[in-house]
Amino acid sequence: MTRRSLQSRVGIVAAGLSLALLGACSAGTSEAADPSASASSGLISADRCAANQAAGTVTYLTQYSFAAMPSTLDVISAEELGYFDDLCLDVDIRSNTDNNAQIVSAGTAQLAGLGSASDVLTARDADAKDIVSVATYGNETIIELLTMADSGIESLADFSGKTVGYKISLAPQLQAMFANEGVDPTSINWVSVGFDPQILPDGQVQGLGAYKSNEPKVLAARDYEVDQWDPAEYGVDSTFNVMIANTAWAAENPTAVEDFLRATFHAYAWINESDDNLIQSLGWAEERSEAG
């Protein structure tokens, strides 16, 4: 049996973004709407500024509300620091949680965050054909299964016949984990659930698909002991936090996509420069969050 108890620390993987692509973004260019001003700043040429302006308002949907995560904090910080203005981008950041792929595919929004590369493939295979990945933040499986430590589940085979919750859509990583161990995923009673892991200790499900960066910690803070079943320990590699774009819009506005990423990656680097910057970024996200 390969599993980890909550006593083993859950690693939170920082996104390994290449800073070589960032360029020299700087905040405070008050006349960024003027192509000639941006050209004189040396950030981008007047023609590139005009092309970015022609892209119109770029609507960005966060992955999950205004939570403290890559692809959200860096985008918010890029706007607050003026990096989008410096690159002649008009960005509208909005909160969304469960249908980003469909909204971007329809062209209602241009860019959005999704949970992982598998989410992109699942969405494209279903009802969001017109999306393309433009960035991946981490090569780490973010989805895992949780069971109560006293559940009696000692191996993946023990999940057969059990009720296991998943969020939004059943993650391919979980199905592959069982298949790799010779367990038929269809032998499990999969049910769609919400985002509060309390349903596991309450006994509504015997297993729960969870985000390993936070939900085990939420349950630990409530004094519950759980076991974690990580697909990575069963030969299933994956990613976390990807950014998608509308395929047609991205093809028509390549400089807008490139400079959006330049600005957000530069903001990501700024956040990592100090704890003070991180706290400031968290404060900006909190100000936008209706839930606090």
mmCIF file with all atom_site columns, N, CA, C and O in Angstrom, residues 34-75:
data_model
loop_
_atom_site.group_PDB
_atom_site.id
_atom_site.type_symbol
_atom_site.label_atom_id
_atom_site.label_alt_id
_atom_site.label_comp_id
_atom_site.label_asym_id
_atom_site.label_entity_id
_atom_site.label_seq_id
_atom_site.pdbx_PDB_ins_code
_atom_site.Cartn_x
_atom_site.Cartn_y
_atom_site.Cartn_z
_atom_site.occupancy
_atom_site.B_iso_or_equiv
_atom_site.pdbx_formal_charge
_atom_site.auth_seq_id
_atom_site.auth_comp_id
_atom_site.auth_asym_id
_atom_site.auth_atom_id
_atom_site.pdbx_PDB_model_num
ATOM 1   N N  . ASP A 1 34 ? -1.120  55.869 -24.899 1.00 0.00 ? 34 ASP A N  1
ATOM 2   C CA . ASP A 1 34 ? -0.568  56.555 -26.059 1.00 0.00 ? 34 ASP A CA 1
ATOM 3   C C  . ASP A 1 34 ? 0.557   55.700 -26.639 1.00 0.00 ? 34 ASP A C  1
ATOM 4   O O  . ASP A 1 34 ? 1.570   55.487 -25.976 1.00 0.00 ? 34 ASP A O  1
ATOM 5   N N  . PRO A 1 35 ? 0.397   55.168 -27.856 1.00 0.00 ? 35 PRO A N  1
ATOM 6   C CA . PRO A 1 35 ? 1.438   54.318 -28.428 1.00 0.00 ? 35 PRO A CA 1
ATOM 7   C C  . PRO A 1 35 ? 2.807   54.958 -28.430 1.00 0.00 ? 35 PRO A C  1
ATOM 8   O O  . PRO A 1 35 ? 3.808   54.287 -28.205 1.00 0.00 ? 35 PRO A O  1
ATOM 9   N N  . SER A 1 36 ? 2.876   56.257 -28.688 1.00 0.00 ? 36 SER A N  1
ATOM 10  C CA . SER A 1 36 ? 4.173   56.911 -28.731 1.00 0.00 ? 36 SER A CA 1
ATOM 11  C C  . SER A 1 36 ? 4.823   56.934 -27.352 1.00 0.00 ? 36 SER A C  1
ATOM 12  O O  . SER A 1 36 ? 6.041   56.836 -27.218 1.00 0.00 ? 36 SER A O  1
ATOM 13  N N  . ALA A 1 37 ? 3.984   57.037 -26.284 1.00 0.00 ? 37 ALA A N  1
ATOM 14  C CA . ALA A 1 37 ? 4.533   57.031 -24.929 1.00 0.00 ? 37 ALA A CA 1
ATOM 15  C C  . ALA A 1 37 ? 5.145   55.682 -24.608 1.00 0.00 ? 37 ALA A C  1
ATOM 16  O O  . ALA A 1 37 ? 6.229   55.582 -24.034 1.00 0.00 ? 37 ALA A O  1
ATOM 17  N N  . SER A 1 38 ? 4.457   54.612 -24.980 1.00 0.00 ? 38 SER A N  1
ATOM 18  C CA . SER A 1 38 ? 4.999   53.284 -24.718 1.00 0.00 ? 38 SER A CA 1
ATOM 19  C C  . SER A 1 38 ? 6.261   53.049 -25.523 1.00 0.00 ? 38 SER A C  1
ATOM 20  O O  . SER A 1 38 ? 7.204   52.409 -25.049 1.00 0.00 ? 38 SER A O  1
ATOM 21  N N  . ALA A 1 39 ? 6.301   53.541 -26.747 1.00 0.00 ? 39 ALA A N  1
ATOM 22  C CA . ALA A 1 39 ? 7.486   53.365 -27.571 1.00 0.00 ? 39 ALA A CA 1
ATOM 23  C C  . ALA A 1 39 ? 8.674   54.088 -26.956 1.00 0.00 ? 39 ALA A C  1
ATOM 24  O O  . ALA A 1 39 ? 9.782   53.556 -26.911 1.00 0.00 ? 39 ALA A O  1
ATOM 25  N N  . SER A 1 40 ? 8.444   55.285 -26.428 1.00 0.00 ? 40 SER A N  1
ATOM 26  C CA . SER A 1 40 ? 9.547   56.040 -25.850 1.00 0.00 ? 40 SER A CA 1
ATOM 27  C C  . SER A 1 40 ? 10.025  55.413 -24.554 1.00 0.00 ? 40 SER A C  1
ATOM 28  O O  . SER A 1 40 ? 11.170  55.598 -24.149 1.00 0.00 ? 40 SER A O  1
ATOM 29  N N  . SER A 1 41 ? 9.161   54.645 -23.867 1.00 0.00 ? 41 SER A N  1
ATOM 30  C CA . SER A 1 41 ? 9.567   53.996 -22.625 1.00 0.00 ? 41 SER A CA 1
ATOM 31  C C  . SER A 1 41 ? 10.485  52.814 -22.890 1.00 0.00 ? 41 SER A C  1
ATOM 32  O O  . SER A 1 41 ? 11.178  52.357 -21.984 1.00 0.00 ? 41 SER A O  1
ATOM 33  N N  . GLY A 1 42 ? 10.479  52.297 -24.105 1.00 0.00 ? 42 GLY A N  1
ATOM 34  C CA . GLY A 1 42 ? 11.317  51.166 -24.436 1.00 0.00 ? 42 GLY A CA 1
ATOM 35  C C  . GLY A 1 42 ? 10.704  49.827 -24.103 1.00 0.00 ? 42 GLY A C  1
ATOM 36  O O  . GLY A 1 42 ? 11.337  48.785 -24.306 1.00 0.00 ? 42 GLY A O  1
ATOM 37  N N  . LEU A 1 43 ? 9.482   49.828 -23.573 1.00 0.00 ? 43 LEU A N  1
ATOM 38  C CA . LEU A 1 43 ? 8.838   48.562 -23.217 1.00 0.00 ? 43 LEU A CA 1
ATOM 39  C C  . LEU A 1 43 ? 8.339   47.835 -24.454 1.00 0.00 ? 43 LEU A C  1
ATOM 40  O O  . LEU A 1 43 ? 8.601   46.650 -24.636 1.00 0.00 ? 43 LEU A O  1
ATOM 41  N N  . ILE A 1 44 ? 7.570   48.515 -25.277 1.00 0.00 ? 44 ILE A N  1
ATOM 42  C CA . ILE A 1 44 ? 7.105   47.962 -26.548 1.00 0.00 ? 44 ILE A CA 1
ATOM 43  C C  . ILE A 1 44 ? 7.075   49.090 -27.567 1.00 0.00 ? 44 ILE A C  1
ATOM 44  O O  . ILE A 1 44 ? 7.072   50.266 -27.215 1.00 0.00 ? 44 ILE A O  1
ATOM 45  N N  . SER A 1 45 ? 7.010   48.718 -28.830 1.00 0.00 ? 45 SER A N  1
ATOM 46  C CA . SER A 1 45 ? 6.983   49.715 -29.896 1.00 0.00 ? 45 SER A CA 1
ATOM 47  C C  . SER A 1 45 ? 5.591   50.324 -30.016 1.00 0.00 ? 45 SER A C  1
ATOM 48  O O  . SER A 1 45 ? 4.603   49.794 -29.497 1.00 0.00 ? 45 SER A O  1
ATOM 49  N N  . ALA A 1 46 ? 5.514   51.427 -30.734 1.00 0.00 ? 46 ALA A N  1
ATOM 50  C CA . ALA A 1 46 ? 4.229   52.067 -30.975 1.00 0.00 ? 46 ALA A CA 1
ATOM 51  C C  . ALA A 1 46 ? 3.296   51.142 -31.743 1.00 0.00 ? 46 ALA A C  1
ATOM 52  O O  . ALA A 1 46 ? 2.094   51.070 -31.462 1.00 0.00 ? 46 ALA A O  1
ATOM 53  N N  . ASP A 1 47 ? 3.843   50.399 -32.703 1.00 0.00 ? 47 ASP A N  1
ATOM 54  C CA . ASP A 1 47 ? 3.011   49.463 -33.470 1.00 0.00 ? 47 ASP A CA 1
ATOM 55  C C  . ASP A 1 47 ? 2.472   48.346 -32.586 1.00 0.00 ? 47 ASP A C  1
ATOM 56  O O  . ASP A 1 47 ? 1.314   47.951 -32.711 1.00 0.00 ? 47 ASP A O  1
ATOM 57  N N  . ARG A 1 48 ? 3.316   47.849 -31.697 1.00 0.00 ? 48 ARG A N  1
ATOM 58  C CA . ARG A 1 48 ? 2.868   46.768 -30.803 1.00 0.00 ? 48 ARG A CA 1
ATOM 59  C C  . ARG A 1 48 ? 1.819   47.302 -29.817 1.00 0.00 ? 48 ARG A C  1
ATOM 60  O O  . ARG A 1 48 ? 0.842   46.616 -29.515 1.00 0.00 ? 48 ARG A O  1
ATOM 61  N N  . CYS A 1 49 ? 2.019   48.495 -29.339 1.00 0.00 ? 49 CYS A N  1
ATOM 62  C CA . CYS A 1 49 ? 1.040   49.108 -28.447 1.00 0.00 ? 49 CYS A CA 1
ATOM 63  C C  . CYS A 1 49 ? -0.297  49.246 -29.154 1.00 0.00 ? 49 CYS A C  1
ATOM 64  O O  . CYS A 1 49 ? -1.356  48.923 -28.590 1.00 0.00 ? 49 CYS A O  1
ATOM 65  N N  . ALA A 1 50 ? -0.260  49.703 -30.403 1.00 0.00 ? 50 ALA A N  1
ATOM 66  C CA . ALA A 1 50 ? -1.501  49.861 -31.163 1.00 0.00 ? 50 ALA A CA 1
ATOM 67  C C  . ALA A 1 50 ? -2.185  48.514 -31.384 1.00 0.00 ? 50 ALA A C  1
ATOM 68  O O  . ALA A 1 50 ? -3.422  48.400 -31.316 1.00 0.00 ? 50 ALA A O  1
ATOM 69  N N  . ALA A 1 51 ? -1.391  47.477 -31.623 1.00 0.00 ? 51 ALA A N  1
ATOM 70  C CA . ALA A 1 51 ? -1.962  46.142 -31.822 1.00 0.00 ? 51 ALA A CA 1
ATOM 71  C C  . ALA A 1 51 ? -2.635  45.644 -30.553 1.00 0.00 ? 51 ALA A C  1
ATOM 72  O O  . ALA A 1 51 ? -3.718  45.038 -30.589 1.00 0.00 ? 51 ALA A O  1
ATOM 73  N N  . ASN A 1 52 ? -2.006  45.894 -29.404 1.00 0.00 ? 52 ASN A N  1
ATOM 74  C CA . ASN A 1 52 ? -2.607  45.485 -28.141 1.00 0.00 ? 52 ASN A CA 1
ATOM 75  C C  . ASN A 1 52 ? -3.889  46.252 -27.859 1.00 0.00 ? 52 ASN A C  1
ATOM 76  O O  . ASN A 1 52 ? -4.869  45.687 -27.345 1.00 0.00 ? 52 ASN A O  1
ATOM 77  N N  . GLN A 1 53 ? -3.901  47.519 -28.178 1.00 0.00 ? 53 GLN A N  1
ATOM 78  C CA . GLN A 1 53 ? -5.124  48.312 -28.006 1.00 0.00 ? 53 GLN A CA 1
ATOM 79  C C  . GLN A 1 53 ? -6.235  47.805 -28.915 1.00 0.00 ? 53 GLN A C  1
ATOM 80  O O  . GLN A 1 53 ? -7.408  47.767 -28.531 1.00 0.00 ? 53 GLN A O  1
ATOM 81  N N  . ALA A 1 54 ? -5.870  47.392 -30.111 1.00 0.00 ? 54 ALA A N  1
ATOM 82  C CA . ALA A 1 54 ? -6.868  46.901 -31.063 1.00 0.00 ? 54 ALA A CA 1
ATOM 83  C C  . ALA A 1 54 ? -7.518  45.606 -30.596 1.00 0.00 ? 54 ALA A C  1
ATOM 84  O O  . ALA A 1 54 ? -8.611  45.254 -31.045 1.00 0.00 ? 54 ALA A O  1
ATOM 85  N N  . ALA A 1 55 ? -6.859  44.894 -29.682 1.00 0.00 ? 55 ALA A N  1
ATOM 86  C CA . ALA A 1 55 ? -7.430  43.655 -29.146 1.00 0.00 ? 55 ALA A CA 1
ATOM 87  C C  . ALA A 1 55 ? -8.663  43.931 -28.289 1.00 0.00 ? 55 ALA A C  1
ATOM 88  O O  . ALA A 1 55 ? -9.449  43.022 -28.016 1.00 0.00 ? 55 ALA A O  1
ATOM 89  N N  . GLY A 1 56 ? -8.824  45.184 -27.874 1.00 0.00 ? 56 GLY A N  1
ATOM 90  C CA . GLY A 1 56 ? -9.980  45.551 -27.060 1.00 0.00 ? 56 GLY A CA 1
ATOM 91  C C  . GLY A 1 56 ? -9.826  45.108 -25.613 1.00 0.00 ? 56 GLY A C  1
ATOM 92  O O  . GLY A 1 56 ? -8.735  44.741 -25.168 1.00 0.00 ? 56 GLY A O  1
ATOM 93  N N  . THR A 1 57 ? -10.928 45.120 -24.877 1.00 0.00 ? 57 THR A N  1
ATOM 94  C CA . THR A 1 57 ? -10.890 44.696 -23.479 1.00 0.00 ? 57 THR A CA 1
ATOM 95  C C  . THR A 1 57 ? -10.643 43.195 -23.393 1.00 0.00 ? 57 THR A C  1
ATOM 96  O O  . THR A 1 57 ? -11.332 42.401 -24.023 1.00 0.00 ? 57 THR A O  1
ATOM 97  N N  . VAL A 1 58 ? -9.640  42.822 -22.616 1.00 0.00 ? 58 VAL A N  1
ATOM 98  C CA . VAL A 1 58 ? -9.297  41.420 -22.411 1.00 0.00 ? 58 VAL A CA 1
ATOM 99  C C  . VAL A 1 58 ? -9.942  40.970 -21.097 1.00 0.00 ? 58 VAL A C  1
ATOM 100 O O  . VAL A 1 58 ? -9.513  41.391 -20.017 1.00 0.00 ? 58 VAL A O  1
ATOM 101 N N  . THR A 1 59 ? -10.966 40.153 -21.188 1.00 0.00 ? 59 THR A N  1
ATOM 102 C CA . THR A 1 59 ? -11.632 39.649 -19.988 1.00 0.00 ? 59 THR A CA 1
ATOM 103 C C  . THR A 1 59 ? -10.930 38.390 -19.510 1.00 0.00 ? 59 THR A C  1
ATOM 104 O O  . THR A 1 59 ? -10.788 37.422 -20.260 1.00 0.00 ? 59 THR A O  1
ATOM 105 N N  . TYR A 1 60 ? -10.479 38.428 -18.254 1.00 0.00 ? 60 TYR A N  1
ATOM 106 C CA . TYR A 1 60 ? -9.786  37.278 -17.663 1.00 0.00 ? 60 TYR A CA 1
ATOM 107 C C  . TYR A 1 60 ? -10.626 36.717 -16.526 1.00 0.00 ? 60 TYR A C  1
ATOM 108 O O  . TYR A 1 60 ? -11.049 37.447 -15.629 1.00 0.00 ? 60 TYR A O  1
ATOM 109 N N  . LEU A 1 61 ? -10.860 35.404 -16.539 1.00 0.00 ? 61 LEU A N  1
ATOM 110 C CA . LEU A 1 61 ? -11.600 34.721 -15.494 1.00 0.00 ? 61 LEU A CA 1
ATOM 111 C C  . LEU A 1 61 ? -10.633 33.983 -14.576 1.00 0.00 ? 61 LEU A C  1
ATOM 112 O O  . LEU A 1 61 ? -9.852  33.154 -15.039 1.00 0.00 ? 61 LEU A O  1
ATOM 113 N N  . THR A 1 62 ? -10.670 34.288 -13.291 1.00 0.00 ? 62 THR A N  1
ATOM 114 C CA . THR A 1 62 ? -9.811  33.574 -12.355 1.00 0.00 ? 62 THR A CA 1
ATOM 115 C C  . THR A 1 62 ? -10.251 32.121 -12.257 1.00 0.00 ? 62 THR A C  1
ATOM 116 O O  . THR A 1 62 ? -11.383 31.773 -12.592 1.00 0.00 ? 62 THR A O  1
ATOM 117 N N  . GLN A 1 63 ? -9.343  31.282 -11.782 1.00 0.00 ? 63 GLN A N  1
ATOM 118 C CA . GLN A 1 63 ? -9.651  29.859 -11.699 1.00 0.00 ? 63 GLN A CA 1
ATOM 119 C C  . GLN A 1 63 ? -10.683 29.568 -10.621 1.00 0.00 ? 63 GLN A C  1
ATOM 120 O O  . GLN A 1 63 ? -11.629 28.811 -10.813 1.00 0.00 ? 63 GLN A O  1
ATOM 121 N N  . TYR A 1 64 ? -10.483 30.142 -9.442  1.00 0.00 ? 64 TYR A N  1
ATOM 122 C CA . TYR A 1 64 ? -11.391 29.876 -8.329  1.00 0.00 ? 64 TYR A CA 1
ATOM 123 C C  . TYR A 1 64 ? -11.509 31.132 -7.475  1.00 0.00 ? 64 TYR A C  1
ATOM 124 O O  . TYR A 1 64 ? -10.668 31.398 -6.633  1.00 0.00 ? 64 TYR A O  1
ATOM 125 N N  . SER A 1 65 ? -12.561 31.896 -7.750  1.00 0.00 ? 65 SER A N  1
ATOM 126 C CA . SER A 1 65 ? -12.800 33.138 -7.028  1.00 0.00 ? 65 SER A CA 1
ATOM 127 C C  . SER A 1 65 ? -11.523 33.989 -7.061  1.00 0.00 ? 65 SER A C  1
ATOM 128 O O  . SER A 1 65 ? -10.848 34.065 -8.085  1.00 0.00 ? 65 SER A O  1
ATOM 129 N N  . PHE A 1 66 ? -11.192 34.644 -5.922  1.00 0.00 ? 66 PHE A N  1
ATOM 130 C CA . PHE A 1 66 ? -9.956  35.413 -5.830  1.00 0.00 ? 66 PHE A CA 1
ATOM 131 C C  . PHE A 1 66 ? -9.047  34.768 -4.794  1.00 0.00 ? 66 PHE A C  1
ATOM 132 O O  . PHE A 1 66 ? -8.502  35.415 -3.903  1.00 0.00 ? 66 PHE A O  1
ATOM 133 N N  . ALA A 1 67 ? -8.890  33.447 -4.928  1.00 0.00 ? 67 ALA A N  1
ATOM 134 C CA . ALA A 1 67 ? -8.113  32.666 -3.976  1.00 0.00 ? 67 ALA A CA 1
ATOM 135 C C  . ALA A 1 67 ? -6.621  32.918 -4.143  1.00 0.00 ? 67 ALA A C  1
ATOM 136 O O  . ALA A 1 67 ? -6.155  33.409 -5.175  1.00 0.00 ? 67 ALA A O  1
ATOM 137 N N  . ALA A 1 68 ? -5.873  32.541 -3.112  1.00 0.00 ? 68 ALA A N  1
ATOM 138 C CA . ALA A 1 68 ? -4.423  32.757 -3.089  1.00 0.00 ? 68 ALA A CA 1
ATOM 139 C C  . ALA A 1 68 ? -3.732  31.673 -3.881  1.00 0.00 ? 68 ALA A C  1
ATOM 140 O O  . ALA A 1 68 ? -3.281  30.669 -3.336  1.00 0.00 ? 68 ALA A O  1
ATOM 141 N N  . MET A 1 69 ? -3.631  31.853 -5.183  1.00 0.00 ? 69 MET A N  1
ATOM 142 C CA . MET A 1 69 ? -3.016  30.841 -6.035  1.00 0.00 ? 69 MET A CA 1
ATOM 143 C C  . MET A 1 69 ? -2.383  31.492 -7.264  1.00 0.00 ? 69 MET A C  1
ATOM 144 O O  . MET A 1 69 ? -2.750  32.604 -7.645  1.00 0.00 ? 69 MET A O  1
ATOM 145 N N  . PRO A 1 70 ? -1.402  30.802 -7.853  1.00 0.00 ? 70 PRO A N  1
ATOM 146 C CA . PRO A 1 70 ? -0.873  31.281 -9.132  1.00 0.00 ? 70 PRO A CA 1
ATOM 147 C C  . PRO A 1 70 ? -1.987  31.331 -10.162 1.00 0.00 ? 70 PRO A C  1
ATOM 148 O O  . PRO A 1 70 ? -2.973  30.596 -10.070 1.00 0.00 ? 70 PRO A O  1
ATOM 149 N N  . SER A 1 71 ? -1.831  32.173 -11.118 1.00 0.00 ? 71 SER A N  1
ATOM 150 C CA . SER A 1 71 ? -2.803  32.491 -12.172 1.00 0.00 ? 71 SER A CA 1
ATOM 151 C C  . SER A 1 71 ? -3.929  33.360 -11.656 1.00 0.00 ? 71 SER A C  1
ATOM 152 O O  . SER A 1 71 ? -4.810  33.764 -12.424 1.00 0.00 ? 71 SER A O  1
ATOM 153 N N  . THR A 1 72 ? -3.917  33.688 -10.366 1.00 0.00 ? 72 THR A N  1
ATOM 154 C CA . THR A 1 72 ? -4.861  34.663 -9.813  1.00 0.00 ? 72 THR A CA 1
ATOM 155 C C  . THR A 1 72 ? -4.107  35.822 -9.177  1.00 0.00 ? 72 THR A C  1
ATOM 156 O O  . THR A 1 72 ? -4.263  36.974 -9.582  1.00 0.00 ? 72 THR A O  1
ATOM 157 N N  . LEU A 1 73 ? -3.256  35.521 -8.207  1.00 0.00 ? 73 LEU A N  1
ATOM 158 C CA . LEU A 1 73 ? -2.519  36.588 -7.542  1.00 0.00 ? 73 LEU A CA 1
ATOM 159 C C  . LEU A 1 73 ? -1.631  37.359 -8.505  1.00 0.00 ? 73 LEU A C  1
ATOM 160 O O  . LEU A 1 73 ? -1.518  38.593 -8.419  1.00 0.00 ? 73 LEU A O  1
ATOM 161 N N  . ASP A 1 74 ? -0.980  36.660 -9.428  1.00 0.00 ? 74 ASP A N  1
ATOM 162 C CA . ASP A 1 74 ? -0.071  37.354 -10.346 1.00 0.00 ? 74 ASP A CA 1
ATOM 163 C C  . ASP A 1 74 ? -0.833  38.235 -11.329 1.00 0.00 ? 74 ASP A C  1
ATOM 164 O O  . ASP A 1 74 ? -0.378  39.317 -11.693 1.00 0.00 ? 74 ASP A O  1
ATOM 165 N N  . VAL A 1 75 ? -2.023  37.773 -11.753 1.00 0.00 ? 75 VAL A N  1
ATOM 166 C CA . VAL A 1 75 ? -2.814  38.578 -12.682 1.00 0.00 ? 75 VAL A CA 1
ATOM 167 C C  . VAL A 1 75 ? -3.337  39.833 -11.980 1.00 0.00 ? 75 VAL A C  1
ATOM 168 O O  . VAL A 1 75 ? -3.271  40.945 -12.529 1.00 0.00 ? 75 VAL A O  1
#
